Amino acid sequence: MNAIKKALGLSTEPASERFAKDDIAEVKKCEQKTRDACLRQLEFYFSDVNLPYDDFYLKARNKAGEIDCEVLANSARIKQFTKKLTPIQRAYLLWDVASASDSVVRGAEGFLKRRWPMPKEDKSNKNMAFLELKVDEGGPELSSILDEKAFQTALEKRGDAASFKPVLSVRPRRDLRKTRTLTGGVLVELESKAKADALLKASKDEPLLPKQPKVKVVTSSDGLSFFDRLEADCLAFREEGEKRKAKRKAEKEEKKKRKAEEAEKGEGDAKPSAKKAKKGGKKGKGGGRGRGRGGGRG
C-alpha cells in the first residue's frame, strides 16, 4: 500500500494525523450534489462491476481488503468533482460520505472496503435468491420497499416464511454508472440453497410482500446464476469498451497520418513554386541591369 501511495506522491502518515480540523471544516462546506457525486463514484469503484476487474485498485488493497482514501481520492473523477479541495480534503470527503453507503464501509481510520465479499470470494452466493421487483403505478417508492430491515421483516411475515427464514441479508442493487438509483433488483441471503430455492418458489405467489399488491416480481433466479450473468455482462461490456478504445486510437493515428501526408505534400508543392520565384527573380535582376546599362550607353 505504501509503495502505491509513494508512487502517487501521497502521504504515508496514519489517517488520524492527516485529517486536520481545518480540512474537516472545509469538507463540511461541500454542496450536497458534490457529496452525492463522490458517494456514487466511491460505490462504483468498489462495486461488482468494477473492482473485480480493476487491477490498480485490487493491488491497492491491504490484507483486510481495505483501500486508503487518499488513493481513491487521487482518481480523475473525484478530482473533477472536487476541484477546490486539496488531496487530503478529498480523502476526508470520501471517508465522510462512506457513512451513507449501503455497499462500502469504513475499516481502519482513513481506509474503506466493500461491505460484502467480491462475487468469486463470497461463499454465500449459492444460498442467495435474486428477485427483480417492479412497482405498479400508485405503489410505494422502491426506496421504502428495499429498505433492508423493512424488506427482511416483510418477507418473514409471509404465511409461508417458515420454509425459508431467517433472512440473513438483503442487498439492493443500484445503477452506479450515472445516478445511484435503485434498479429494483435485490439479492436475498438465506441459510442454505434449499431455503433460497424455497424463497424463489414462494416469490411466484403474489403478492411478494404482505399488503403490497403493487409490488411485483418481474424475474427471479438463484444467486449463482445471477452472478454468472453479471460476470458475462461485465466481460462483454469491457470487451466492447476495449474495441471502442482501439477504434478511437486507430482513428487518431489515421488522422495524424493524413495530416503528416498533407503537410509533406504541401511542402512538396511549395518547393517548385519557390524555385520558379527564385528563377523569376534572377530574370528580373538581369533585365533591370540590361535596361540600366542600355540606358546609360544610349
PDB file of C-alpha atoms in Angstrom:
ATOM      1  CA  MET A   1       0.000   0.000   0.000  1.00  0.00           C
ATOM      2  CA  ASN A   2       2.715   2.485   0.986  1.00  0.00           C
ATOM      3  CA  ALA A   3       4.574   1.737  -2.257  1.00  0.00           C
ATOM      4  CA  ILE A   4       1.485   2.724  -4.260  1.00  0.00           C
ATOM      5  CA  LYS A   5       0.990   5.881  -2.198  1.00  0.00           C
ATOM      6  CA  LYS A   6       4.633   6.870  -2.594  1.00  0.00           C
ATOM      7  CA  ALA A   7       4.369   6.328  -6.339  1.00  0.00           C
ATOM      8  CA  LEU A   8       1.381   8.686  -6.380  1.00  0.00           C
ATOM      9  CA  GLY A   9       3.185  11.218  -4.201  1.00  0.00           C
ATOM     10  CA  LEU A  10       0.756  10.763  -1.303  1.00  0.00           C
ATOM     11  CA  SER A  11       1.343  10.873   2.429  1.00  0.00           C
ATOM     12  CA  THR A  12       2.099   7.616   4.271  1.00  0.00           C
ATOM     13  CA  GLU A  13       1.260   9.063   7.700  1.00  0.00           C
ATOM     14  CA  PRO A  14      -1.541   7.495   9.811  1.00  0.00           C
ATOM     15  CA  ALA A  15      -5.005   8.799   8.896  1.00  0.00           C
ATOM     16  CA  SER A  16      -5.541  10.401  12.299  1.00  0.00           C
ATOM     17  CA  GLU A  17      -2.587  12.676  11.586  1.00  0.00           C
ATOM     18  CA  ARG A  18      -3.731  13.501   8.061  1.00  0.00           C
ATOM     19  CA  PHE A  19      -7.272  14.734   8.712  1.00  0.00           C
ATOM     20  CA  ALA A  20      -6.747  18.075  10.390  1.00  0.00           C
ATOM     21  CA  LYS A  21      -9.639  20.081  11.831  1.00  0.00           C
ATOM     22  CA  ASP A  22      -9.291  22.757   9.165  1.00  0.00           C
ATOM     23  CA  ASP A  23      -9.545  20.149   6.406  1.00  0.00           C
ATOM     24  CA  ILE A  24     -12.602  18.586   8.003  1.00  0.00           C
ATOM     25  CA  ALA A  25     -14.241  22.003   8.319  1.00  0.00           C
ATOM     26  CA  GLU A  26     -13.574  22.761   4.652  1.00  0.00           C
ATOM     27  CA  VAL A  27     -15.112  19.451   3.556  1.00  0.00           C
ATOM     28  CA  LYS A  28     -18.245  20.131   5.586  1.00  0.00           C
ATOM     29  CA  LYS A  29     -18.844  23.157   3.333  1.00  0.00           C
ATOM     30  CA  CYS A  30     -19.241  20.969   0.221  1.00  0.00           C
ATOM     31  CA  GLU A  31     -22.608  21.096  -1.521  1.00  0.00           C
ATOM     32  CA  GLN A  32     -24.844  18.049  -1.322  1.00  0.00           C
ATOM     33  CA  LYS A  33     -24.561  17.422  -5.080  1.00  0.00           C
ATOM     34  CA  THR A  34     -20.783  17.148  -4.681  1.00  0.00           C
ATOM     35  CA  ARG A  35     -21.175  14.694  -1.818  1.00  0.00           C
ATOM     36  CA  ASP A  36     -23.719  12.664  -3.806  1.00  0.00           C
ATOM     37  CA  ALA A  37     -21.448  12.510  -6.865  1.00  0.00           C
ATOM     38  CA  CYS A  38     -18.499  11.377  -4.762  1.00  0.00           C
ATOM     39  CA  LEU A  39     -20.588   8.755  -2.960  1.00  0.00           C
ATOM     40  CA  ARG A  40     -21.802   7.280  -6.250  1.00  0.00           C
ATOM     41  CA  GLN A  41     -18.275   7.212  -7.671  1.00  0.00           C
ATOM     42  CA  LEU A  42     -16.902   5.674  -4.485  1.00  0.00           C
ATOM     43  CA  GLU A  43     -19.513   2.914  -4.559  1.00  0.00           C
ATOM     44  CA  PHE A  44     -18.764   2.306  -8.234  1.00  0.00           C
ATOM     45  CA  TYR A  45     -15.057   1.792  -7.523  1.00  0.00           C
ATOM     46  CA  PHE A  46     -15.918  -0.951  -5.006  1.00  0.00           C
ATOM     47  CA  SER A  47     -18.822  -2.421  -6.995  1.00  0.00           C
ATOM     48  CA  ASP A  48     -19.230  -5.895  -8.513  1.00  0.00           C
ATOM     49  CA  VAL A  49     -18.932  -4.396 -11.991  1.00  0.00           C
ATOM     50  CA  ASN A  50     -15.637  -2.593 -11.334  1.00  0.00           C
ATOM     51  CA  LEU A  51     -13.393  -3.804  -8.516  1.00  0.00           C
ATOM     52  CA  PRO A  52     -13.032  -7.447  -9.668  1.00  0.00           C
ATOM     53  CA  TYR A  53     -11.687  -6.119 -12.999  1.00  0.00           C
ATOM     54  CA  ASP A  54      -9.674  -3.124 -11.752  1.00  0.00           C
ATOM     55  CA  ASP A  55      -6.059  -4.240 -11.392  1.00  0.00           C
ATOM     56  CA  PHE A  56      -4.940  -0.943  -9.869  1.00  0.00           C
ATOM     57  CA  TYR A  57      -7.442  -0.963  -7.003  1.00  0.00           C
ATOM     58  CA  LEU A  58      -7.065  -4.708  -6.455  1.00  0.00           C
ATOM     59  CA  LYS A  59      -3.344  -4.171  -5.874  1.00  0.00           C
ATOM     60  CA  ALA A  60      -4.079  -1.156  -3.659  1.00  0.00           C
ATOM     61  CA  ARG A  61      -5.986  -3.278  -1.123  1.00  0.00           C
ATOM     62  CA  ASN A  62      -4.350  -4.245   2.151  1.00  0.00           C
ATOM     63  CA  LYS A  63      -4.748  -7.677   3.771  1.00  0.00           C
ATOM     64  CA  ALA A  64      -8.148  -6.662   5.150  1.00  0.00           C
ATOM     65  CA  GLY A  65      -9.359  -5.719   1.674  1.00  0.00           C
ATOM     66  CA  GLU A  66      -9.241  -2.002   2.518  1.00  0.00           C
ATOM     67  CA  ILE A  67      -8.104   0.833   0.261  1.00  0.00           C
ATOM     68  CA  ASP A  68      -6.696   4.094   1.577  1.00  0.00           C
ATOM     69  CA  CYS A  69      -8.988   7.079   0.987  1.00  0.00           C
ATOM     70  CA  GLU A  70      -6.070   9.085  -0.385  1.00  0.00           C
ATOM     71  CA  VAL A  71      -5.529   6.544  -3.146  1.00  0.00           C
ATOM     72  CA  LEU A  72      -9.226   6.639  -4.067  1.00  0.00           C
ATOM     73  CA  ALA A  73      -9.287  10.435  -3.863  1.00  0.00           C
ATOM     74  CA  ASN A  74      -6.465  10.661  -6.382  1.00  0.00           C
ATOM     75  CA  SER A  75      -8.754   9.441  -9.192  1.00  0.00           C
ATOM     76  CA  ALA A  76      -9.540  11.780 -12.080  1.00  0.00           C
ATOM     77  CA  ARG A  77     -13.297  11.605 -11.442  1.00  0.00           C
ATOM     78  CA  ILE A  78     -13.054  12.546  -7.769  1.00  0.00           C
ATOM     79  CA  LYS A  79     -10.706  15.395  -8.670  1.00  0.00           C
ATOM     80  CA  GLN A  80     -13.222  16.565 -11.267  1.00  0.00           C
ATOM     81  CA  PHE A  81     -15.987  16.696  -8.642  1.00  0.00           C
ATOM     82  CA  THR A  82     -13.823  18.447  -6.026  1.00  0.00           C
ATOM     83  CA  LYS A  83     -11.624  20.935  -7.868  1.00  0.00           C
ATOM     84  CA  LYS A  84     -11.421  23.341  -4.916  1.00  0.00           C
ATOM     85  CA  LEU A  85     -10.304  20.732  -2.376  1.00  0.00           C
ATOM     86  CA  THR A  86      -6.777  19.616  -1.546  1.00  0.00           C
ATOM     87  CA  PRO A  87      -5.803  15.921  -1.828  1.00  0.00           C
ATOM     88  CA  ILE A  88      -6.186  15.438   1.928  1.00  0.00           C
ATOM     89  CA  GLN A  89      -9.590  17.124   1.905  1.00  0.00           C
ATOM     90  CA  ARG A  90     -10.750  14.883  -0.940  1.00  0.00           C
ATOM     91  CA  ALA A  91      -9.658  11.863   1.074  1.00  0.00           C
ATOM     92  CA  TYR A  92     -11.613  13.009   4.107  1.00  0.00           C
ATOM     93  CA  LEU A  93     -14.669  13.701   1.929  1.00  0.00           C
ATOM     94  CA  LEU A  94     -14.692  10.066   0.760  1.00  0.00           C
ATOM     95  CA  TRP A  95     -14.251   8.863   4.328  1.00  0.00           C
ATOM     96  CA  ASP A  96     -17.151  11.098   5.374  1.00  0.00           C
ATOM     97  CA  VAL A  97     -19.646  10.166   2.622  1.00  0.00           C
ATOM     98  CA  ALA A  98     -18.942   6.447   3.090  1.00  0.00           C
ATOM     99  CA  SER A  99     -21.096   6.589   6.220  1.00  0.00           C
ATOM    100  CA  ALA A 100     -24.139   6.989   3.931  1.00  0.00           C
ATOM    101  CA  SER A 101     -23.286   3.970   1.757  1.00  0.00           C
ATOM    102  CA  ASP A 102     -25.056   0.610   1.785  1.00  0.00           C
ATOM    103  CA  SER A 103     -22.203  -1.160  -0.015  1.00  0.00           C
ATOM    104  CA  VAL A 104     -18.973   0.489   1.220  1.00  0.00           C
ATOM    105  CA  VAL A 105     -17.937   0.530   4.883  1.00  0.00           C
ATOM    106  CA  ARG A 106     -15.197   2.110   6.914  1.00  0.00           C
ATOM    107  CA  GLY A 107     -12.275   0.000   8.022  1.00  0.00           C
ATOM    108  CA  ALA A 108      -9.250   1.334   9.860  1.00  0.00           C
ATOM    109  CA  GLU A 109      -9.301   5.132  10.053  1.00  0.00           C
ATOM    110  CA  GLY A 110      -8.900   6.560   6.567  1.00  0.00           C
ATOM    111  CA  PHE A 111      -9.464   3.184   4.886  1.00  0.00           C
ATOM    112  CA  LEU A 112     -12.578   1.896   3.116  1.00  0.00           C
ATOM    113  CA  LYS A 113     -13.684  -1.537   1.919  1.00  0.00           C
ATOM    114  CA  ARG A 114     -16.591  -3.450   0.416  1.00  0.00           C
ATOM    115  CA  ARG A 115     -19.410  -4.347   2.759  1.00  0.00           C
ATOM    116  CA  TRP A 116     -19.782  -7.760   1.123  1.00  0.00           C
ATOM    117  CA  PRO A 117     -17.106 -10.089  -0.313  1.00  0.00           C
ATOM    118  CA  MET A 118     -16.484  -9.948  -4.051  1.00  0.00           C
ATOM    119  CA  PRO A 119     -18.664 -12.402  -6.030  1.00  0.00           C
ATOM    120  CA  LYS A 120     -15.992 -15.055  -6.559  1.00  0.00           C
ATOM    121  CA  GLU A 121     -14.959 -14.839  -2.892  1.00  0.00           C
ATOM    122  CA  ASP A 122     -18.481 -14.884  -1.431  1.00  0.00           C
ATOM    123  CA  LYS A 123     -19.285 -18.400  -0.222  1.00  0.00           C
ATOM    124  CA  SER A 124     -22.910 -17.432   0.415  1.00  0.00           C
ATOM    125  CA  ASN A 125     -23.688 -16.956  -3.308  1.00  0.00           C
ATOM    126  CA  LYS A 126     -25.232 -20.415  -3.534  1.00  0.00           C
ATOM    127  CA  ASN A 127     -27.556 -19.538  -0.643  1.00  0.00           C
ATOM    128  CA  MET A 128     -28.964 -16.425  -2.344  1.00  0.00           C
ATOM    129  CA  ALA A 129     -32.107 -15.684  -4.297  1.00  0.00           C
ATOM    130  CA  PHE A 130     -32.207 -12.828  -6.781  1.00  0.00           C
ATOM    131  CA  LEU A 131     -35.509 -11.001  -7.233  1.00  0.00           C
ATOM    132  CA  GLU A 132     -36.170  -8.165  -9.673  1.00  0.00           C
ATOM    133  CA  LEU A 133     -39.056  -6.049  -8.475  1.00  0.00           C
ATOM    134  CA  LYS A 134     -41.357  -3.638 -10.220  1.00  0.00           C
ATOM    135  CA  VAL A 135     -43.794  -1.303  -8.508  1.00  0.00           C
ATOM    136  CA  ASP A 136     -47.040  -0.618 -10.357  1.00  0.00           C
ATOM    137  CA  GLU A 137     -48.350   2.926 -10.659  1.00  0.00           C
ATOM    138  CA  GLY A 138     -49.672   4.212  -7.370  1.00  0.00           C
ATOM    139  CA  GLY A 139     -47.486   1.856  -5.363  1.00  0.00           C
ATOM    140  CA  PRO A 140     -44.816   2.693  -2.778  1.00  0.00           C
ATOM    141  CA  GLU A 141     -41.365   4.002  -3.676  1.00  0.00           C
ATOM    142  CA  LEU A 142     -38.663   1.418  -4.293  1.00  0.00           C
ATOM    143  CA  SER A 143     -36.532   3.129  -1.656  1.00  0.00           C
ATOM    144  CA  SER A 144     -39.094   2.312   1.032  1.00  0.00           C
ATOM    145  CA  ILE A 145     -39.714  -1.238  -0.221  1.00  0.00           C
ATOM    146  CA  LEU A 146     -36.000  -2.052  -0.456  1.00  0.00           C
ATOM    147  CA  ASP A 147     -35.046  -0.613   2.891  1.00  0.00           C
ATOM    148  CA  GLU A 148     -33.047  -3.586   4.132  1.00  0.00           C
ATOM    149  CA  LYS A 149     -34.679  -4.025   7.522  1.00  0.00           C
ATOM    150  CA  ALA A 150     -38.186  -3.319   6.225  1.00  0.00           C
ATOM    151  CA  PHE A 151     -37.803  -5.784   3.325  1.00  0.00           C
ATOM    152  CA  GLN A 152     -36.458  -8.501   5.616  1.00  0.00           C
ATOM    153  CA  THR A 153     -39.298  -8.005   8.085  1.00  0.00           C
ATOM    154  CA  ALA A 154     -41.936  -8.041   5.334  1.00  0.00           C
ATOM    155  CA  LEU A 155     -40.595 -11.259   3.803  1.00  0.00           C
ATOM    156  CA  GLU A 156     -40.545 -13.000   7.161  1.00  0.00           C
ATOM    157  CA  LYS A 157     -44.199 -12.041   7.724  1.00  0.00           C
ATOM    158  CA  ARG A 158     -45.346 -14.127   4.748  1.00  0.00           C
ATOM    159  CA  GLY A 159     -47.558 -17.063   5.608  1.00  0.00           C
ATOM    160  CA  ASP A 160     -45.047 -19.464   4.052  1.00  0.00           C
ATOM    161  CA  ALA A 161     -41.966 -17.797   5.593  1.00  0.00           C
ATOM    162  CA  ALA A 162     -41.199 -20.874   7.703  1.00  0.00           C
ATOM    163  CA  SER A 163     -39.922 -22.560   4.535  1.00  0.00           C
ATOM    164  CA  PHE A 164     -37.104 -20.048   4.020  1.00  0.00           C
ATOM    165  CA  LYS A 165     -36.483 -17.808   7.036  1.00  0.00           C
ATOM    166  CA  PRO A 166     -34.428 -16.429   8.638  1.00  0.00           C
ATOM    167  CA  VAL A 167     -33.302 -13.855   6.073  1.00  0.00           C
ATOM    168  CA  LEU A 168     -29.609 -13.245   6.731  1.00  0.00           C
ATOM    169  CA  SER A 169     -29.056 -10.240   4.481  1.00  0.00           C
ATOM    170  CA  VAL A 170     -30.807  -8.048   1.931  1.00  0.00           C
ATOM    171  CA  ARG A 171     -28.617  -6.486  -0.758  1.00  0.00           C
ATOM    172  CA  PRO A 172     -30.390  -3.992  -3.063  1.00  0.00           C
ATOM    173  CA  ARG A 173     -28.760  -3.327  -6.438  1.00  0.00           C
ATOM    174  CA  ARG A 174     -28.009   0.194  -7.684  1.00  0.00           C
ATOM    175  CA  ASP A 175     -27.194   1.757 -11.040  1.00  0.00           C
ATOM    176  CA  LEU A 176     -23.823   3.268 -10.160  1.00  0.00           C
ATOM    177  CA  ARG A 177     -22.715   4.354 -13.614  1.00  0.00           C
ATOM    178  CA  LYS A 178     -24.797   7.530 -13.601  1.00  0.00           C
ATOM    179  CA  THR A 179     -27.461   8.030 -10.966  1.00  0.00           C
ATOM    180  CA  ARG A 180     -27.105   5.634  -7.968  1.00  0.00           C
ATOM    181  CA  THR A 181     -30.832   4.858  -8.286  1.00  0.00           C
ATOM    182  CA  LEU A 182     -32.151   1.501  -7.147  1.00  0.00           C
ATOM    183  CA  THR A 183     -32.652  -0.862 -10.080  1.00  0.00           C
ATOM    184  CA  GLY A 184     -35.351  -2.929  -8.390  1.00  0.00           C
ATOM    185  CA  GLY A 185     -33.026  -5.920  -8.174  1.00  0.00           C
ATOM    186  CA  VAL A 186     -32.253  -7.415  -4.769  1.00  0.00           C
ATOM    187  CA  LEU A 187     -30.166 -10.333  -3.535  1.00  0.00           C
ATOM    188  CA  VAL A 188     -31.598 -12.113  -0.504  1.00  0.00           C
ATOM    189  CA  GLU A 189     -29.249 -14.294   1.520  1.00  0.00           C
ATOM    190  CA  LEU A 190     -30.667 -17.326   3.320  1.00  0.00           C
ATOM    191  CA  GLU A 191     -29.122 -20.078   5.458  1.00  0.00           C
ATOM    192  CA  SER A 192     -28.894 -22.664   2.683  1.00  0.00           C
ATOM    193  CA  LYS A 193     -29.510 -23.297  -1.004  1.00  0.00           C
ATOM    194  CA  ALA A 194     -32.648 -25.237  -0.095  1.00  0.00           C
ATOM    195  CA  LYS A 195     -34.046 -22.189   1.691  1.00  0.00           C
ATOM    196  CA  ALA A 196     -33.059 -19.935  -1.207  1.00  0.00           C
ATOM    197  CA  ASP A 197     -34.948 -22.257  -3.546  1.00  0.00           C
ATOM    198  CA  ALA A 198     -37.912 -22.141  -1.164  1.00  0.00           C
ATOM    199  CA  LEU A 199     -37.962 -18.328  -1.335  1.00  0.00           C
ATOM    200  CA  LEU A 200     -37.796 -18.417  -5.124  1.00  0.00           C
ATOM    201  CA  LYS A 201     -40.776 -20.775  -5.151  1.00  0.00           C
ATOM    202  CA  ALA A 202     -42.670 -18.609  -2.664  1.00  0.00           C
ATOM    203  CA  SER A 203     -41.966 -15.467  -4.726  1.00  0.00           C
ATOM    204  CA  LYS A 204     -44.130 -16.829  -7.555  1.00  0.00           C
ATOM    205  CA  ASP A 205     -47.208 -16.408  -5.371  1.00  0.00           C
ATOM    206  CA  GLU A 206     -48.368 -12.800  -5.366  1.00  0.00           C
ATOM    207  CA  PRO A 207     -48.121 -10.565  -3.584  1.00  0.00           C
ATOM    208  CA  LEU A 208     -44.470 -10.980  -2.681  1.00  0.00           C
ATOM    209  CA  LEU A 209     -44.872  -8.768   0.382  1.00  0.00           C
ATOM    210  CA  PRO A 210     -47.929  -8.800   2.657  1.00  0.00           C
ATOM    211  CA  LYS A 211     -50.311  -5.891   1.979  1.00  0.00           C
ATOM    212  CA  GLN A 212     -48.222  -4.725  -1.005  1.00  0.00           C
ATOM    213  CA  PRO A 213     -50.183  -5.895  -4.092  1.00  0.00           C
ATOM    214  CA  LYS A 214     -48.496  -3.334  -6.372  1.00  0.00           C
ATOM    215  CA  VAL A 215     -45.035  -4.766  -5.767  1.00  0.00           C
ATOM    216  CA  LYS A 216     -44.447  -7.432  -8.422  1.00  0.00           C
ATOM    217  CA  VAL A 217     -41.610  -9.866  -9.091  1.00  0.00           C
ATOM    218  CA  VAL A 218     -40.545  -9.437 -12.729  1.00  0.00           C
ATOM    219  CA  THR A 219     -37.783 -12.053 -12.818  1.00  0.00           C
ATOM    220  CA  SER A 220     -36.019 -14.295 -10.320  1.00  0.00           C
ATOM    221  CA  SER A 221     -33.068 -16.672 -10.218  1.00  0.00           C
ATOM    222  CA  ASP A 222     -30.659 -18.347  -7.831  1.00  0.00           C
ATOM    223  CA  GLY A 223     -27.613 -16.394  -6.713  1.00  0.00           C
ATOM    224  CA  LEU A 224     -25.045 -18.377  -8.695  1.00  0.00           C
ATOM    225  CA  SER A 225     -26.939 -17.857 -11.958  1.00  0.00           C
ATOM    226  CA  PHE A 226     -27.268 -14.144 -11.223  1.00  0.00           C
ATOM    227  CA  PHE A 227     -23.525 -13.712 -10.700  1.00  0.00           C
ATOM    228  CA  ASP A 228     -22.723 -15.798 -13.790  1.00  0.00           C
ATOM    229  CA  ARG A 229     -24.888 -13.465 -15.882  1.00  0.00           C
ATOM    230  CA  LEU A 230     -23.357 -10.417 -14.216  1.00  0.00           C
ATOM    231  CA  GLU A 231     -19.827 -11.611 -14.972  1.00  0.00           C
ATOM    232  CA  ALA A 232     -20.722 -12.325 -18.605  1.00  0.00           C
ATOM    233  CA  ASP A 233     -22.279  -8.850 -18.937  1.00  0.00           C
ATOM    234  CA  CYS A 234     -19.234  -7.190 -17.349  1.00  0.00           C
ATOM    235  CA  LEU A 235     -16.788  -9.011 -19.592  1.00  0.00           C
ATOM    236  CA  ALA A 236     -18.856  -8.207 -22.690  1.00  0.00           C
ATOM    237  CA  PHE A 237     -19.083  -4.544 -21.645  1.00  0.00           C
ATOM    238  CA  ARG A 238     -15.341  -4.328 -21.091  1.00  0.00           C
ATOM    239  CA  GLU A 239     -14.589  -6.099 -24.358  1.00  0.00           C
ATOM    240  CA  GLU A 240     -16.803  -3.626 -26.182  1.00  0.00           C
ATOM    241  CA  GLY A 241     -15.039  -0.803 -24.359  1.00  0.00           C
ATOM    242  CA  GLU A 242     -11.647  -2.106 -25.480  1.00  0.00           C
ATOM    243  CA  LYS A 243     -12.904  -2.262 -29.066  1.00  0.00           C
ATOM    244  CA  ARG A 244     -14.113   1.342 -28.888  1.00  0.00           C
ATOM    245  CA  LYS A 245     -10.797   2.380 -27.363  1.00  0.00           C
ATOM    246  CA  ALA A 246      -8.850   0.590 -30.121  1.00  0.00           C
ATOM    247  CA  LYS A 247     -11.075   2.173 -32.770  1.00  0.00           C
ATOM    248  CA  ARG A 248     -10.533   5.679 -31.344  1.00  0.00           C
ATOM    249  CA  LYS A 249      -6.784   5.042 -31.244  1.00  0.00           C
ATOM    250  CA  ALA A 250      -6.759   3.843 -34.852  1.00  0.00           C
ATOM    251  CA  GLU A 251      -8.817   6.854 -35.972  1.00  0.00           C
ATOM    252  CA  LYS A 252      -6.468   9.188 -34.122  1.00  0.00           C
ATOM    253  CA  GLU A 253      -3.409   7.594 -35.731  1.00  0.00           C
ATOM    254  CA  GLU A 254      -5.043   7.714 -39.165  1.00  0.00           C
ATOM    255  CA  LYS A 255      -5.867  11.384 -38.693  1.00  0.00           C
ATOM    256  CA  LYS A 256      -2.293  12.072 -37.620  1.00  0.00           C
ATOM    257  CA  LYS A 257      -1.006  10.176 -40.666  1.00  0.00           C
ATOM    258  CA  ARG A 258      -3.242  12.172 -43.037  1.00  0.00           C
ATOM    259  CA  LYS A 259      -2.054  15.441 -41.535  1.00  0.00           C
ATOM    260  CA  ALA A 260       1.554  14.384 -41.970  1.00  0.00           C
ATOM    261  CA  GLU A 261       0.919  13.396 -45.597  1.00  0.00           C
ATOM    262  CA  GLU A 262      -0.877  16.675 -46.292  1.00  0.00           C
ATOM    263  CA  ALA A 263       1.935  18.631 -44.691  1.00  0.00           C
ATOM    264  CA  GLU A 264       4.504  16.716 -46.729  1.00  0.00           C
ATOM    265  CA  LYS A 265       2.514  17.275 -49.897  1.00  0.00           C
ATOM    266  CA  GLY A 266       2.234  20.967 -49.080  1.00  0.00           C
ATOM    267  CA  GLU A 267       5.978  21.223 -48.675  1.00  0.00           C
ATOM    268  CA  GLY A 268       6.475  19.395 -51.990  1.00  0.00           C
ATOM    269  CA  ASP A 269       4.143  21.797 -53.806  1.00  0.00           C
ATOM    270  CA  ALA A 270       5.874  24.768 -52.234  1.00  0.00           C
ATOM    271  CA  LYS A 271       9.374  23.783 -53.459  1.00  0.00           C
ATOM    272  CA  PRO A 272       8.691  24.143 -57.252  1.00  0.00           C
ATOM    273  CA  SER A 273       6.973  27.450 -56.580  1.00  0.00           C
ATOM    274  CA  ALA A 274       9.972  28.622 -54.630  1.00  0.00           C
ATOM    275  CA  LYS A 275      12.294  27.600 -57.493  1.00  0.00           C
ATOM    276  CA  LYS A 276      10.142  29.427 -60.019  1.00  0.00           C
ATOM    277  CA  ALA A 277      10.108  32.510 -57.843  1.00  0.00           C
ATOM    278  CA  LYS A 278      13.872  32.357 -57.487  1.00  0.00           C
ATOM    279  CA  LYS A 279      14.342  31.902 -61.232  1.00  0.00           C
ATOM    280  CA  GLY A 280      11.918  34.725 -61.968  1.00  0.00           C
ATOM    281  CA  GLY A 281      13.827  36.915 -59.544  1.00  0.00           C
ATOM    282  CA  LYS A 282      17.078  36.292 -61.401  1.00  0.00           C
ATOM    283  CA  LYS A 283      15.486  37.212 -64.712  1.00  0.00           C
ATOM    284  CA  GLY A 284      14.142  40.403 -63.208  1.00  0.00           C
ATOM    285  CA  LYS A 285      17.547  41.354 -61.921  1.00  0.00           C
ATOM    286  CA  GLY A 286      19.176  40.713 -65.308  1.00  0.00           C
ATOM    287  CA  GLY A 287      16.553  42.686 -67.159  1.00  0.00           C
ATOM    288  CA  GLY A 288      16.994  45.539 -64.785  1.00  0.00           C
ATOM    289  CA  ARG A 289      20.744  45.577 -65.279  1.00  0.00           C
ATOM    290  CA  GLY A 290      20.304  45.403 -69.070  1.00  0.00           C
ATOM    291  CA  ARG A 291      17.939  48.263 -69.150  1.00  0.00           C
ATOM    292  CA  GLY A 292      20.075  50.326 -66.902  1.00  0.00           C
ATOM    293  CA  ARG A 293      23.230  49.638 -68.866  1.00  0.00           C
ATOM    294  CA  GLY A 294      21.489  50.135 -72.170  1.00  0.00           C
ATOM    295  CA  GLY A 295      20.063  53.368 -70.986  1.00  0.00           C
ATOM    296  CA  GLY A 296      23.472  54.510 -69.829  1.00  0.00           C
ATOM    297  CA  ARG A 297      25.080  53.687 -73.136  1.00  0.00           C
ATOM    298  CA  GLY A 298      22.395  55.500 -75.053  1.00  0.00           C
TER     299      GLY A 298
END
